[in-house]
Short mmCIF file of N, CA and C in Angstrom, two decimals:
data_model
loop_
_atom_site.label_atom_id
_atom_site.label_comp_id
_atom_site.label_asym_id
_atom_site.label_seq_id
_atom_site.Cartn_x
_atom_site.Cartn_y
_atom_site.Cartn_z
N UNK A 260 -79.00 73.82 -115.87
CA UNK A 260 -78.68 74.19 -117.24
C UNK A 260 -79.84 73.76 -118.15
N UNK A 261 -80.24 74.66 -119.04
CA UNK A 261 -81.33 74.36 -119.96
C UNK A 261 -80.87 73.45 -121.08
N UNK A 262 -81.77 72.56 -121.51
CA UNK A 262 -81.46 71.76 -122.69
C UNK A 262 -81.45 72.66 -123.91
N UNK A 263 -81.16 72.12 -125.07
CA UNK A 263 -81.16 72.90 -126.31
C UNK A 263 -82.47 73.68 -126.39
N UNK A 264 -82.37 74.97 -126.54
CA UNK A 264 -83.50 75.89 -126.38
C UNK A 264 -84.68 75.59 -127.30
N UNK A 265 -84.42 75.35 -128.57
CA UNK A 265 -85.50 75.11 -129.52
C UNK A 265 -86.30 73.86 -129.19
N UNK A 266 -85.60 72.79 -128.87
CA UNK A 266 -86.28 71.53 -128.55
C UNK A 266 -87.02 71.64 -127.23
N UNK A 267 -86.44 72.36 -126.25
CA UNK A 267 -87.13 72.58 -124.98
C UNK A 267 -88.42 73.35 -125.22
N UNK A 268 -88.34 74.39 -126.01
CA UNK A 268 -89.51 75.20 -126.34
C UNK A 268 -90.59 74.35 -127.02
N UNK A 269 -90.19 73.53 -127.99
CA UNK A 269 -91.14 72.66 -128.68
C UNK A 269 -91.81 71.69 -127.72
N UNK A 270 -91.03 71.11 -126.82
CA UNK A 270 -91.58 70.16 -125.85
C UNK A 270 -92.62 70.84 -124.96
N UNK A 271 -92.26 71.97 -124.38
CA UNK A 271 -93.18 72.66 -123.47
C UNK A 271 -94.43 73.11 -124.23
N UNK A 272 -94.24 73.65 -125.42
CA UNK A 272 -95.40 74.10 -126.22
C UNK A 272 -96.31 72.92 -126.52
N UNK A 273 -95.75 71.80 -126.95
CA UNK A 273 -96.57 70.63 -127.27
C UNK A 273 -97.29 70.11 -126.03
N UNK A 274 -96.60 70.08 -124.90
CA UNK A 274 -97.22 69.62 -123.66
C UNK A 274 -98.42 70.51 -123.31
N UNK A 275 -98.25 71.81 -123.46
CA UNK A 275 -99.33 72.71 -123.06
C UNK A 275 -100.50 72.75 -124.04
N UNK A 276 -100.37 72.12 -125.20
CA UNK A 276 -101.54 72.01 -126.07
C UNK A 276 -102.55 71.05 -125.45
N UNK A 277 -102.10 70.22 -124.53
CA UNK A 277 -102.96 69.24 -123.86
C UNK A 277 -102.85 69.40 -122.34
N UNK A 278 -102.81 70.63 -121.87
CA UNK A 278 -102.47 70.91 -120.47
C UNK A 278 -103.45 70.37 -119.44
N UNK A 279 -104.68 70.06 -119.82
CA UNK A 279 -105.65 69.56 -118.85
C UNK A 279 -105.63 68.04 -118.72
N UNK A 280 -104.80 67.38 -119.50
CA UNK A 280 -104.68 65.92 -119.42
C UNK A 280 -103.52 65.56 -118.50
N UNK A 281 -103.48 64.31 -118.08
CA UNK A 281 -102.38 63.85 -117.23
C UNK A 281 -101.10 63.75 -118.06
N UNK A 282 -99.98 64.08 -117.42
CA UNK A 282 -98.70 64.20 -118.12
C UNK A 282 -98.29 62.90 -118.83
N UNK A 283 -98.59 61.75 -118.25
CA UNK A 283 -98.22 60.49 -118.89
C UNK A 283 -98.93 60.37 -120.24
N UNK A 284 -100.21 60.60 -120.28
CA UNK A 284 -100.96 60.52 -121.53
C UNK A 284 -100.54 61.57 -122.54
N UNK A 285 -100.24 62.75 -122.04
CA UNK A 285 -99.77 63.84 -122.92
C UNK A 285 -98.47 63.43 -123.61
N UNK A 286 -97.53 62.92 -122.83
CA UNK A 286 -96.23 62.55 -123.39
C UNK A 286 -96.34 61.38 -124.35
N UNK A 287 -97.19 60.40 -124.04
CA UNK A 287 -97.39 59.29 -124.96
C UNK A 287 -97.87 59.83 -126.30
N UNK A 288 -98.79 60.77 -126.26
CA UNK A 288 -99.33 61.32 -127.50
C UNK A 288 -98.31 62.18 -128.25
N UNK A 289 -97.70 63.14 -127.57
CA UNK A 289 -96.84 64.08 -128.31
C UNK A 289 -95.52 63.47 -128.74
N UNK A 290 -95.04 62.44 -128.04
CA UNK A 290 -93.79 61.82 -128.45
C UNK A 290 -93.97 60.83 -129.59
N UNK A 291 -95.19 60.34 -129.76
CA UNK A 291 -95.45 59.33 -130.77
C UNK A 291 -96.29 59.80 -131.95
N UNK A 292 -97.01 60.90 -131.78
CA UNK A 292 -97.88 61.41 -132.85
C UNK A 292 -97.61 62.89 -133.02
N UNK A 293 -97.04 63.29 -134.12
CA UNK A 293 -96.76 64.73 -134.30
C UNK A 293 -98.04 65.55 -134.23
N UNK A 294 -98.05 66.57 -133.40
CA UNK A 294 -99.18 67.49 -133.32
C UNK A 294 -99.11 68.50 -134.45
N UNK A 295 -97.91 68.71 -134.95
CA UNK A 295 -97.68 69.69 -136.01
C UNK A 295 -96.32 69.39 -136.62
N UNK A 296 -96.05 69.94 -137.75
CA UNK A 296 -94.73 69.77 -138.37
C UNK A 296 -93.69 70.40 -137.45
N UNK A 297 -92.63 69.70 -137.19
CA UNK A 297 -91.55 70.23 -136.36
C UNK A 297 -91.78 70.03 -134.88
N UNK A 298 -92.74 69.20 -134.49
CA UNK A 298 -92.97 68.94 -133.07
C UNK A 298 -91.90 68.04 -132.49
N UNK A 299 -92.14 67.55 -131.28
CA UNK A 299 -91.12 66.75 -130.61
C UNK A 299 -91.23 65.26 -130.93
N UNK A 300 -92.25 64.84 -131.65
CA UNK A 300 -92.35 63.43 -132.00
C UNK A 300 -91.08 63.01 -132.74
N UNK A 301 -90.63 61.81 -132.47
CA UNK A 301 -89.40 61.34 -133.10
C UNK A 301 -89.64 60.02 -133.82
N UNK A 302 -88.63 59.55 -134.48
CA UNK A 302 -88.72 58.28 -135.18
C UNK A 302 -88.78 57.12 -134.18
N UNK A 303 -88.32 57.35 -132.97
CA UNK A 303 -88.36 56.33 -131.93
C UNK A 303 -89.74 56.30 -131.30
N UNK A 304 -90.30 55.11 -131.15
CA UNK A 304 -91.59 54.97 -130.48
C UNK A 304 -91.35 54.83 -128.98
N UNK A 305 -92.09 55.62 -128.22
CA UNK A 305 -91.99 55.59 -126.76
C UNK A 305 -93.17 54.80 -126.21
N UNK A 306 -92.92 53.77 -125.41
CA UNK A 306 -93.99 53.03 -124.75
C UNK A 306 -94.45 53.80 -123.52
N UNK A 307 -95.67 53.50 -123.07
CA UNK A 307 -96.16 54.11 -121.82
C UNK A 307 -95.21 53.79 -120.68
N UNK A 308 -94.70 52.56 -120.66
CA UNK A 308 -93.82 52.12 -119.58
C UNK A 308 -92.51 52.91 -119.58
N UNK A 309 -91.95 53.15 -120.77
CA UNK A 309 -90.70 53.91 -120.86
C UNK A 309 -90.91 55.35 -120.41
N UNK A 310 -92.03 55.94 -120.80
CA UNK A 310 -92.32 57.32 -120.38
C UNK A 310 -92.58 57.37 -118.89
N UNK A 311 -93.30 56.39 -118.36
CA UNK A 311 -93.56 56.35 -116.91
C UNK A 311 -92.24 56.24 -116.14
N UNK A 312 -91.29 55.47 -116.68
CA UNK A 312 -89.98 55.33 -116.03
C UNK A 312 -89.23 56.66 -116.03
N UNK A 313 -89.30 57.40 -117.12
CA UNK A 313 -88.66 58.72 -117.19
C UNK A 313 -89.30 59.66 -116.17
N UNK A 314 -90.62 59.65 -116.10
CA UNK A 314 -91.31 60.51 -115.13
C UNK A 314 -90.88 60.17 -113.71
N UNK A 315 -90.79 58.88 -113.40
CA UNK A 315 -90.35 58.46 -112.07
C UNK A 315 -88.92 58.92 -111.81
N UNK A 316 -88.07 58.78 -112.82
CA UNK A 316 -86.66 59.18 -112.70
C UNK A 316 -86.52 60.66 -112.35
N UNK A 317 -87.38 61.51 -112.92
CA UNK A 317 -87.27 62.95 -112.66
C UNK A 317 -88.20 63.43 -111.55
N UNK A 318 -88.92 62.50 -110.92
CA UNK A 318 -89.74 62.84 -109.77
C UNK A 318 -91.06 63.51 -110.09
N UNK A 319 -91.67 63.13 -111.21
CA UNK A 319 -92.96 63.68 -111.60
C UNK A 319 -93.99 62.56 -111.57
N UNK A 320 -95.08 62.77 -110.86
CA UNK A 320 -96.15 61.78 -110.81
C UNK A 320 -96.82 61.69 -112.18
N UNK A 321 -97.06 60.48 -112.69
CA UNK A 321 -97.66 60.34 -114.01
C UNK A 321 -99.08 60.90 -114.09
N UNK A 322 -99.71 61.11 -112.95
CA UNK A 322 -101.06 61.66 -112.93
C UNK A 322 -101.07 63.18 -112.83
N UNK A 323 -99.88 63.80 -112.75
CA UNK A 323 -99.80 65.26 -112.70
C UNK A 323 -100.30 65.84 -114.02
N UNK A 324 -100.79 67.05 -113.94
CA UNK A 324 -101.18 67.76 -115.15
C UNK A 324 -100.08 68.78 -115.46
N UNK A 325 -99.85 69.04 -116.75
CA UNK A 325 -98.76 69.95 -117.12
C UNK A 325 -98.79 71.29 -116.38
N UNK A 326 -99.97 71.83 -116.14
CA UNK A 326 -100.07 73.12 -115.47
C UNK A 326 -99.60 73.06 -114.02
N UNK A 327 -99.42 71.87 -113.47
CA UNK A 327 -98.96 71.71 -112.09
C UNK A 327 -97.44 71.61 -111.98
N UNK A 328 -96.75 71.43 -113.10
CA UNK A 328 -95.31 71.23 -113.07
C UNK A 328 -94.55 72.55 -112.91
N UNK A 329 -93.42 72.47 -112.25
CA UNK A 329 -92.56 73.63 -112.09
C UNK A 329 -91.62 73.75 -113.28
N UNK A 330 -90.99 74.90 -113.41
CA UNK A 330 -90.01 75.11 -114.48
C UNK A 330 -88.88 74.09 -114.36
N UNK A 331 -88.40 73.86 -113.14
CA UNK A 331 -87.30 72.91 -112.96
C UNK A 331 -87.72 71.49 -113.34
N UNK A 332 -88.99 71.15 -113.13
CA UNK A 332 -89.46 69.83 -113.55
C UNK A 332 -89.50 69.73 -115.07
N UNK A 333 -89.90 70.82 -115.75
CA UNK A 333 -89.88 70.82 -117.21
C UNK A 333 -88.46 70.67 -117.74
N UNK A 334 -87.51 71.34 -117.10
CA UNK A 334 -86.11 71.24 -117.52
C UNK A 334 -85.61 69.81 -117.34
N UNK A 335 -85.88 69.21 -116.18
CA UNK A 335 -85.44 67.83 -115.93
C UNK A 335 -86.10 66.86 -116.91
N UNK A 336 -87.38 67.07 -117.17
CA UNK A 336 -88.10 66.21 -118.11
C UNK A 336 -87.52 66.35 -119.52
N UNK A 337 -87.23 67.56 -119.91
CA UNK A 337 -86.66 67.81 -121.23
C UNK A 337 -85.31 67.13 -121.37
N UNK A 338 -84.47 67.25 -120.36
CA UNK A 338 -83.16 66.59 -120.39
C UNK A 338 -83.33 65.08 -120.54
N UNK A 339 -84.25 64.51 -119.78
CA UNK A 339 -84.43 63.06 -119.79
C UNK A 339 -85.00 62.55 -121.11
N UNK A 340 -85.87 63.35 -121.74
CA UNK A 340 -86.52 62.90 -122.97
C UNK A 340 -85.76 63.26 -124.24
N UNK A 341 -85.10 64.39 -124.24
CA UNK A 341 -84.53 64.91 -125.48
C UNK A 341 -83.03 64.76 -125.61
N UNK A 342 -82.35 64.50 -124.51
CA UNK A 342 -80.89 64.35 -124.58
C UNK A 342 -80.55 62.96 -125.08
N UNK A 343 -79.59 62.86 -125.97
CA UNK A 343 -79.21 61.52 -126.43
C UNK A 343 -78.62 60.74 -125.27
N UNK A 344 -78.85 59.44 -125.25
CA UNK A 344 -78.28 58.64 -124.16
C UNK A 344 -76.76 58.72 -124.19
N UNK A 345 -76.18 58.81 -123.01
CA UNK A 345 -74.72 58.89 -122.96
C UNK A 345 -74.14 57.49 -122.96
N UNK A 346 -73.14 57.30 -123.76
CA UNK A 346 -72.46 56.02 -123.86
C UNK A 346 -70.98 56.26 -123.57
N UNK A 347 -70.52 55.80 -122.41
CA UNK A 347 -69.12 56.05 -122.04
C UNK A 347 -68.14 55.55 -123.10
N UNK A 348 -68.51 54.52 -123.86
CA UNK A 348 -67.61 53.98 -124.89
C UNK A 348 -67.42 54.98 -126.03
N UNK A 349 -68.40 55.89 -126.22
CA UNK A 349 -68.31 56.87 -127.30
C UNK A 349 -67.57 58.14 -126.89
N UNK A 350 -67.24 58.26 -125.62
CA UNK A 350 -66.59 59.46 -125.13
C UNK A 350 -65.15 59.54 -125.63
N UNK A 351 -64.88 60.62 -126.38
CA UNK A 351 -63.51 60.79 -126.87
C UNK A 351 -62.92 62.09 -126.36
N UNK A 352 -63.58 62.69 -125.36
CA UNK A 352 -63.08 63.95 -124.82
C UNK A 352 -61.88 63.65 -123.93
N UNK A 353 -60.90 64.57 -123.97
CA UNK A 353 -59.79 64.34 -123.06
C UNK A 353 -58.54 64.97 -123.43
#
């Protein structure tokens, strides 16, 4: 299942502005420094370590280049980076 379409599109577009760099460095830059108005940078600062942990979680080598990633890897990465953390205590569905 695709994450929210607009944010997924923004993430992939921002990543590909730096497609020849390693994915870890790309994500550190685009998540912490807006490349343009409306990019994926957020108010939350992402450390290299936190981004490296997300990459490990989704099975992407931090030395990979964006052009080497598959569509399914982009989807998994987008879910891991852009989805709000789930908190079972906040779940009121039922």
